[in-house]
Tab-separated table of C-alpha atoms and ligand atoms in Angstrom:
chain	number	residue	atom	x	y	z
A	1	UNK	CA	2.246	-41.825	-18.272
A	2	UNK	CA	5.964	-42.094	-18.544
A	3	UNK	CA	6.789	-41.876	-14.657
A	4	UNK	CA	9.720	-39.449	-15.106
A	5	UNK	CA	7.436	-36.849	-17.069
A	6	UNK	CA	4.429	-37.248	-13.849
A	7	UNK	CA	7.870	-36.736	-11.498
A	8	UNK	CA	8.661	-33.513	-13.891
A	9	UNK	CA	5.022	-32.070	-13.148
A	10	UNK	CA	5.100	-32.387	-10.063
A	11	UNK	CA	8.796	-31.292	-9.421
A	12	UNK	CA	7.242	-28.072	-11.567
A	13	UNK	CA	4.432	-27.786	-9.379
A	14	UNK	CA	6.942	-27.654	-6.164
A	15	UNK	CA	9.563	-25.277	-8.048
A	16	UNK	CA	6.736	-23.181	-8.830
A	17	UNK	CA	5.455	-22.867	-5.283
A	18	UNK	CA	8.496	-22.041	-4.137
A	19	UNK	CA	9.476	-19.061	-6.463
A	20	UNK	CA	5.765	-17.917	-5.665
A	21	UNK	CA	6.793	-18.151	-1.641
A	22	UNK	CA	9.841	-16.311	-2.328
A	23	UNK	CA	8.565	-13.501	-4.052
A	24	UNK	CA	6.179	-13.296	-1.753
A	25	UNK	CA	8.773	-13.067	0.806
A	26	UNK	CA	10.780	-10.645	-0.686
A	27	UNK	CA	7.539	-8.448	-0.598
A	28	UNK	CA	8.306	-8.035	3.243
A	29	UNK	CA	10.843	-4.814	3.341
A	30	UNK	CA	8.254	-2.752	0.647
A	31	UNK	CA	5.519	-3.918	2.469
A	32	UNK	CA	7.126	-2.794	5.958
A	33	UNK	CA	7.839	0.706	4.067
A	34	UNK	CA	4.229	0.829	3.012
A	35	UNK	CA	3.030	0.444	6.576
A	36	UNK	CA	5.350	3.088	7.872
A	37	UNK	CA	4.174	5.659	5.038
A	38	UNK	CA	0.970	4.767	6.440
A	39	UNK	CA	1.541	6.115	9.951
A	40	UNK	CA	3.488	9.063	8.533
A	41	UNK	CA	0.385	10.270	6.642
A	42	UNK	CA	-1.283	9.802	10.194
A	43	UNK	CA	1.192	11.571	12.550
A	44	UNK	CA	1.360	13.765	9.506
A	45	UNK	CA	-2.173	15.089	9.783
A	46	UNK	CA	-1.843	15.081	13.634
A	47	UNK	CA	1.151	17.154	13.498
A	48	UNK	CA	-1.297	19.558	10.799
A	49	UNK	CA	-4.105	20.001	13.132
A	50	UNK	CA	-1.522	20.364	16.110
A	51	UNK	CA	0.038	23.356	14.100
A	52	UNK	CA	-3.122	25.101	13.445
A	53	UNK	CA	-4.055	24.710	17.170
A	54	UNK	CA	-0.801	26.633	17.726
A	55	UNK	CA	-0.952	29.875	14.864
A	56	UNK	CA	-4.847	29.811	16.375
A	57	UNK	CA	-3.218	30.419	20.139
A	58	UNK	CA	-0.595	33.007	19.050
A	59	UNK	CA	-2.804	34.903	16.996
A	60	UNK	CA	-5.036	35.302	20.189
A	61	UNK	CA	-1.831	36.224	21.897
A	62	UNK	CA	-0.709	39.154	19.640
A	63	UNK	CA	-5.050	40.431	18.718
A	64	UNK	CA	-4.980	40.520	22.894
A	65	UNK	CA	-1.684	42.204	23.155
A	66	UNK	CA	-2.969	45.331	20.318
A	67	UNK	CA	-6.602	45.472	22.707
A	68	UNK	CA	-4.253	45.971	25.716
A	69	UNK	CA	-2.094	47.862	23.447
A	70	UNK	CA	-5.600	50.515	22.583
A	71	UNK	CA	-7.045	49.846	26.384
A	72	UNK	CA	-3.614	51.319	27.050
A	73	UNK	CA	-3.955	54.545	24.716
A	74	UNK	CA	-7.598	54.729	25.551
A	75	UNK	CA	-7.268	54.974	29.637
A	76	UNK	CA	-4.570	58.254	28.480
A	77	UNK	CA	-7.100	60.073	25.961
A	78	UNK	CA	-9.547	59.857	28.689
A	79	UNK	CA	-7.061	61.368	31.433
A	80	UNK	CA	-6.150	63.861	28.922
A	81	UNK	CA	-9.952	64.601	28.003
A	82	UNK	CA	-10.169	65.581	32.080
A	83	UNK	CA	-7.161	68.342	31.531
A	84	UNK	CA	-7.928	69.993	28.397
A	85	UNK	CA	-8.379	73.471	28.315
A	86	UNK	CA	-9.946	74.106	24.831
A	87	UNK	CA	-13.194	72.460	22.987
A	88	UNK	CA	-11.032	71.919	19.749
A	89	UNK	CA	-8.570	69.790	22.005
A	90	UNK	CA	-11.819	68.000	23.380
A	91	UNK	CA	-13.229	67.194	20.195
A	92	UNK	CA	-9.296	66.216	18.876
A	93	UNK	CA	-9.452	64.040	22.495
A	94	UNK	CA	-12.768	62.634	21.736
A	95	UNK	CA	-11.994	61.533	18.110
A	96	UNK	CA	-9.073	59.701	19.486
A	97	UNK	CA	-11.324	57.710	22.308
A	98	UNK	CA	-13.276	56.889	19.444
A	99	UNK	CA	-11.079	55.836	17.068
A	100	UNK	CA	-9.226	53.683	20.089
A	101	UNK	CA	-13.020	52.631	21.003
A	102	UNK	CA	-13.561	51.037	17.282
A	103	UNK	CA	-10.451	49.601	16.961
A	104	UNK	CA	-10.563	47.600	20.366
A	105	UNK	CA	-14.357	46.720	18.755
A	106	UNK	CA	-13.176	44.982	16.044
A	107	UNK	CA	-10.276	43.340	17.736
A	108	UNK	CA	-12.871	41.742	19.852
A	109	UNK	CA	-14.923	41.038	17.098
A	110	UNK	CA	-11.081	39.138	15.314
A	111	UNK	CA	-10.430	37.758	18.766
A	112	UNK	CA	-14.778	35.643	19.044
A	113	UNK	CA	-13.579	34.397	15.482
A	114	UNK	CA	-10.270	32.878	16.700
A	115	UNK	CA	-11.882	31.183	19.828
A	116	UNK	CA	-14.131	29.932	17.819
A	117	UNK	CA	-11.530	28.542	15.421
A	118	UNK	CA	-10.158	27.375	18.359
A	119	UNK	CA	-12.659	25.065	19.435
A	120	UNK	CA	-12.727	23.913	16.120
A	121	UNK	CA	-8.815	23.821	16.025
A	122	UNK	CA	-8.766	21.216	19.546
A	123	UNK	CA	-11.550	18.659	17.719
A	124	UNK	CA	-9.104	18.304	14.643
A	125	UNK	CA	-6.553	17.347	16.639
A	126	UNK	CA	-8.979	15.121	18.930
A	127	UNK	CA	-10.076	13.742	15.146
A	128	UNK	CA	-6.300	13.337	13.818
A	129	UNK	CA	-5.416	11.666	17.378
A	130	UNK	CA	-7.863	9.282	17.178
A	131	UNK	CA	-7.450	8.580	13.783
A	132	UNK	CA	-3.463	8.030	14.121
A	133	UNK	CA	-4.598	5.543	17.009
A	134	UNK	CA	-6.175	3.495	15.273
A	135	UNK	CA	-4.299	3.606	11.896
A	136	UNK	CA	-1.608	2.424	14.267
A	137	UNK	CA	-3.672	-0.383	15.906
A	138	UNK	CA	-4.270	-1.293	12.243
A	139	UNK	CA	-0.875	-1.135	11.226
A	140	UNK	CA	-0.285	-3.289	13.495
A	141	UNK	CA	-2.147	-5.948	12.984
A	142	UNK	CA	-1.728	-6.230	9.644
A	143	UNK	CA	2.303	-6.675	10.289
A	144	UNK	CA	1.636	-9.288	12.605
A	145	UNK	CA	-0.413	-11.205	9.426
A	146	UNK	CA	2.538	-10.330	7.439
A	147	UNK	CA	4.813	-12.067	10.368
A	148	UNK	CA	2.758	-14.863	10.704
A	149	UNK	CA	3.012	-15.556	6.707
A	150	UNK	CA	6.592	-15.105	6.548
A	151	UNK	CA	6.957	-18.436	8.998
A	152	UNK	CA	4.504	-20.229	7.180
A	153	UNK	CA	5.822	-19.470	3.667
A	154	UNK	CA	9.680	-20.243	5.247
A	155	UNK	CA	7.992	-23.810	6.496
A	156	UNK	CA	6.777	-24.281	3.339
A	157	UNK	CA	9.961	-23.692	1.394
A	158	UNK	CA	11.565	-25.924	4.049
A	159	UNK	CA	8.764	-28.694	3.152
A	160	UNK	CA	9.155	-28.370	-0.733
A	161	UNK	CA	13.180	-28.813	-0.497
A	162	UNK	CA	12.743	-32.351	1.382
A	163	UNK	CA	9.951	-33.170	-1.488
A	164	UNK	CA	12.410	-31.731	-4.355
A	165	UNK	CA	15.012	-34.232	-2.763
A	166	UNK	CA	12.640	-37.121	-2.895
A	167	UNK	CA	11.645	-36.150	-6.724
A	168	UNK	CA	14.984	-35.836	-7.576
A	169	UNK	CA	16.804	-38.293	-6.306
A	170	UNK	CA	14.152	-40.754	-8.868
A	171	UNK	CA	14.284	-38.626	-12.023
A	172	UNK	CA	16.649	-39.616	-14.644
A	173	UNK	CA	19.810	-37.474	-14.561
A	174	UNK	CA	19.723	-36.329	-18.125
A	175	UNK	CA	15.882	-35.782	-17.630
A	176	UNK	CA	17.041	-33.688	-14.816
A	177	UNK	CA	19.670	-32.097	-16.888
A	178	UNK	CA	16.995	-30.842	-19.685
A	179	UNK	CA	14.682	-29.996	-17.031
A	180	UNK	CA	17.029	-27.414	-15.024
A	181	UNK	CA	18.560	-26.272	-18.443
A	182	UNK	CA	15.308	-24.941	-19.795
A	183	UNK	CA	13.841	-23.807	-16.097
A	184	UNK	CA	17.464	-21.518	-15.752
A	185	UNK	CA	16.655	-19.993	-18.849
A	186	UNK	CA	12.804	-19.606	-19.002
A	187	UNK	CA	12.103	-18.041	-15.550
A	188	UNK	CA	11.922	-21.429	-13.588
A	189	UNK	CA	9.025	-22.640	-15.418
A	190	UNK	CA	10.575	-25.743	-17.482
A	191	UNK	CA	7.026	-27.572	-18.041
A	192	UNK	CA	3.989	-26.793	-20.150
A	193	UNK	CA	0.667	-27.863	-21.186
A	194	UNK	CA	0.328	-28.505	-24.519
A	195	UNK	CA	-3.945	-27.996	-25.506
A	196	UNK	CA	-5.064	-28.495	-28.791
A	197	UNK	CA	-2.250	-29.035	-30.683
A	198	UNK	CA	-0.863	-25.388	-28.649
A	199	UNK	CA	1.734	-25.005	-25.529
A	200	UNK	CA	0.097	-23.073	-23.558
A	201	UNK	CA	2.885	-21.117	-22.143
A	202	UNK	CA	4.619	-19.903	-25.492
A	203	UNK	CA	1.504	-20.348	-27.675
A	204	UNK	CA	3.064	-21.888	-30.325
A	205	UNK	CA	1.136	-24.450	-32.659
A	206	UNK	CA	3.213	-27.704	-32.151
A	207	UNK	CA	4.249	-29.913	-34.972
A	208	UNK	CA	1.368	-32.695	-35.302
A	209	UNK	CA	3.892	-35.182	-34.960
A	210	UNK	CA	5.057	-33.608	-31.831
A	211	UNK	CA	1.550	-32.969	-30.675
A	212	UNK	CA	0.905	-36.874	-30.799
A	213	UNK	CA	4.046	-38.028	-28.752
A	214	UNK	CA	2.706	-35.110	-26.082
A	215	UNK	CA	-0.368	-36.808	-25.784
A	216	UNK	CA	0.851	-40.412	-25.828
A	217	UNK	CA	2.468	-39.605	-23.033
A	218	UNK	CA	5.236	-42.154	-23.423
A	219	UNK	CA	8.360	-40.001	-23.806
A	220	UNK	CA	9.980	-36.546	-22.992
A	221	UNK	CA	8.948	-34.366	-25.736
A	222	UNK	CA	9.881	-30.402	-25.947
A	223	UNK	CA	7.939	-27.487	-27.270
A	224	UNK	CA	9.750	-26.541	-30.861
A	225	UNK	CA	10.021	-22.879	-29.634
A	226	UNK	CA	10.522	-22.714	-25.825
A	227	UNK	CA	11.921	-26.320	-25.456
A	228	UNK	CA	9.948	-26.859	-21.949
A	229	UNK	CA	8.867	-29.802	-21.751
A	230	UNK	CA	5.111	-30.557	-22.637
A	231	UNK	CA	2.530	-32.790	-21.431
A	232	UNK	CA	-1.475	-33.085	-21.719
A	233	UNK	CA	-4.321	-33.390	-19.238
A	234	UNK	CA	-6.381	-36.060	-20.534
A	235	UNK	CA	-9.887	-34.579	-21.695
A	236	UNK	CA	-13.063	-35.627	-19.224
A	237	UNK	CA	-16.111	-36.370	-21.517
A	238	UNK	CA	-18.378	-33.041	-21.293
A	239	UNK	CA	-21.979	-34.019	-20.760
A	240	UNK	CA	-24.267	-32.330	-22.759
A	241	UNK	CA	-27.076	-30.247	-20.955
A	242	UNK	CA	-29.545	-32.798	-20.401
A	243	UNK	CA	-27.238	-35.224	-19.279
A	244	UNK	CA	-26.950	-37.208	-22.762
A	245	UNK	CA	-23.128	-37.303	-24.058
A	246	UNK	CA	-22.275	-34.751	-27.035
A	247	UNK	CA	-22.147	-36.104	-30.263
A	248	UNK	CA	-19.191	-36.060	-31.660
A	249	UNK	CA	-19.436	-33.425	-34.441
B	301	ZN	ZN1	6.378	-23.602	-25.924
């Protein structure tokens, strides 16, 4: 193979690692913001069950401050049920007691449904606690991975530059040239394998004639419609099945 087109692949191959490691690092800040919206769902279900726990205690509050409220009116009617002088005032006197008497019932009956709420109320925010704990614990971690990467994809930029050099400082200038022309304007990918008369990055048929030099192997040669610059794998002979070679058909 014509050296400069093996120095081409493999000057690809690093160009193509490194615009993987940098996108990869640029991933960090939306990662980072991922991790944070995380722990706000967390602390935002903690702060939830926390807030129920609270409209469950001053509900309590105010159904204990209307019994007091009725205990209050009740303790009078039955003072006044002592003093009156008529049985129509009695009866009016005894309706009240009762009607004071129900009422304080079913504020009881509102006040065993809160406290039971309430228990139920304290384990949500035992459940949301535990579960911002450890969405924390796994937040963490997972930045510390992401930390850890970061150095070894910087390394590995660092390692690829010194290798470019090395490549580079071989290759033919205006192999270089043709190289970093077509790489600027096709996304940093300058090389392609051309497959069955195809190159497979723009899928365009090639030109037999083309297709031929490509697999000689002797010579820069361009794709027709991308312009990278193409090369072929040479084919391993496929074994048939039972380990006879494939006739060529
Ligand atoms: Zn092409």
């Amino acid at each position: 193979m014509n050296p400069d087109l093996e120095r081409l692949i493999a000057l690809q191959r690093l160009d193509s690692a490194a615009l993987d490691a940098a996108r990869r690092l640029a991933e960090a800040p939306e990662r980072e913001r991922a991790f944070e919206a995380r722990l706000e769902t967390a602390r935002g279900q903690v702060a939830a069950a926390r807030q129920r726990q609270t409209q469950n205690q001053e509900a309590r509050r105010a159904i204990e401050k209307e019994v007091a409220v009725h205990q209050g009116r009740l303790s009078k009617f039955r003072e006044q049920s002592m003093a009156v002088k008529t049985n129509l005032e009695y009866s009016a006197v005894l309706k009240e007691i009762a009607f004071a008497d129900g009422e304080i019932k079913a504020l009881e009956e509102k006040l065993l449904e809160r406290m039971l709420d309430a228990d139920d109320c304290s384990a949500e925010v035992k459940r949301a606690e535990a579960a911002l704990a450890a969405e924390q614990k796994a937040v963490d971690a997972d930045r510390k991975t992401m930390q850890a990467d970061g150095v070894e994809l910087k390394s590995s930029l660092q390692r690829i530059e010194g290798e470019r050099v090395g490549i580079i400082a071989a290759l033919d200038k205006q192999v270089l040239r043709i190289f970093e022309r077509v790489a600027e304007r096709r996304n940093g990918v300058a090389v392609s394998e051309a497959r069955d008369g195809i190159c497979t990055i723009c899928h365009v048929r090639l030109r037999p004639q083309v297709f031929n030099n490509v697999l000689k192997s002797t010579e820069i040669v361009q794709c027709d419609s991308c312009q990278r610059i193409l090369y072929s794998v040479p084919k391993a002979p496929v074994a048939a099945p039972d380990g006879l070679p494939q006739s060529a058909t």
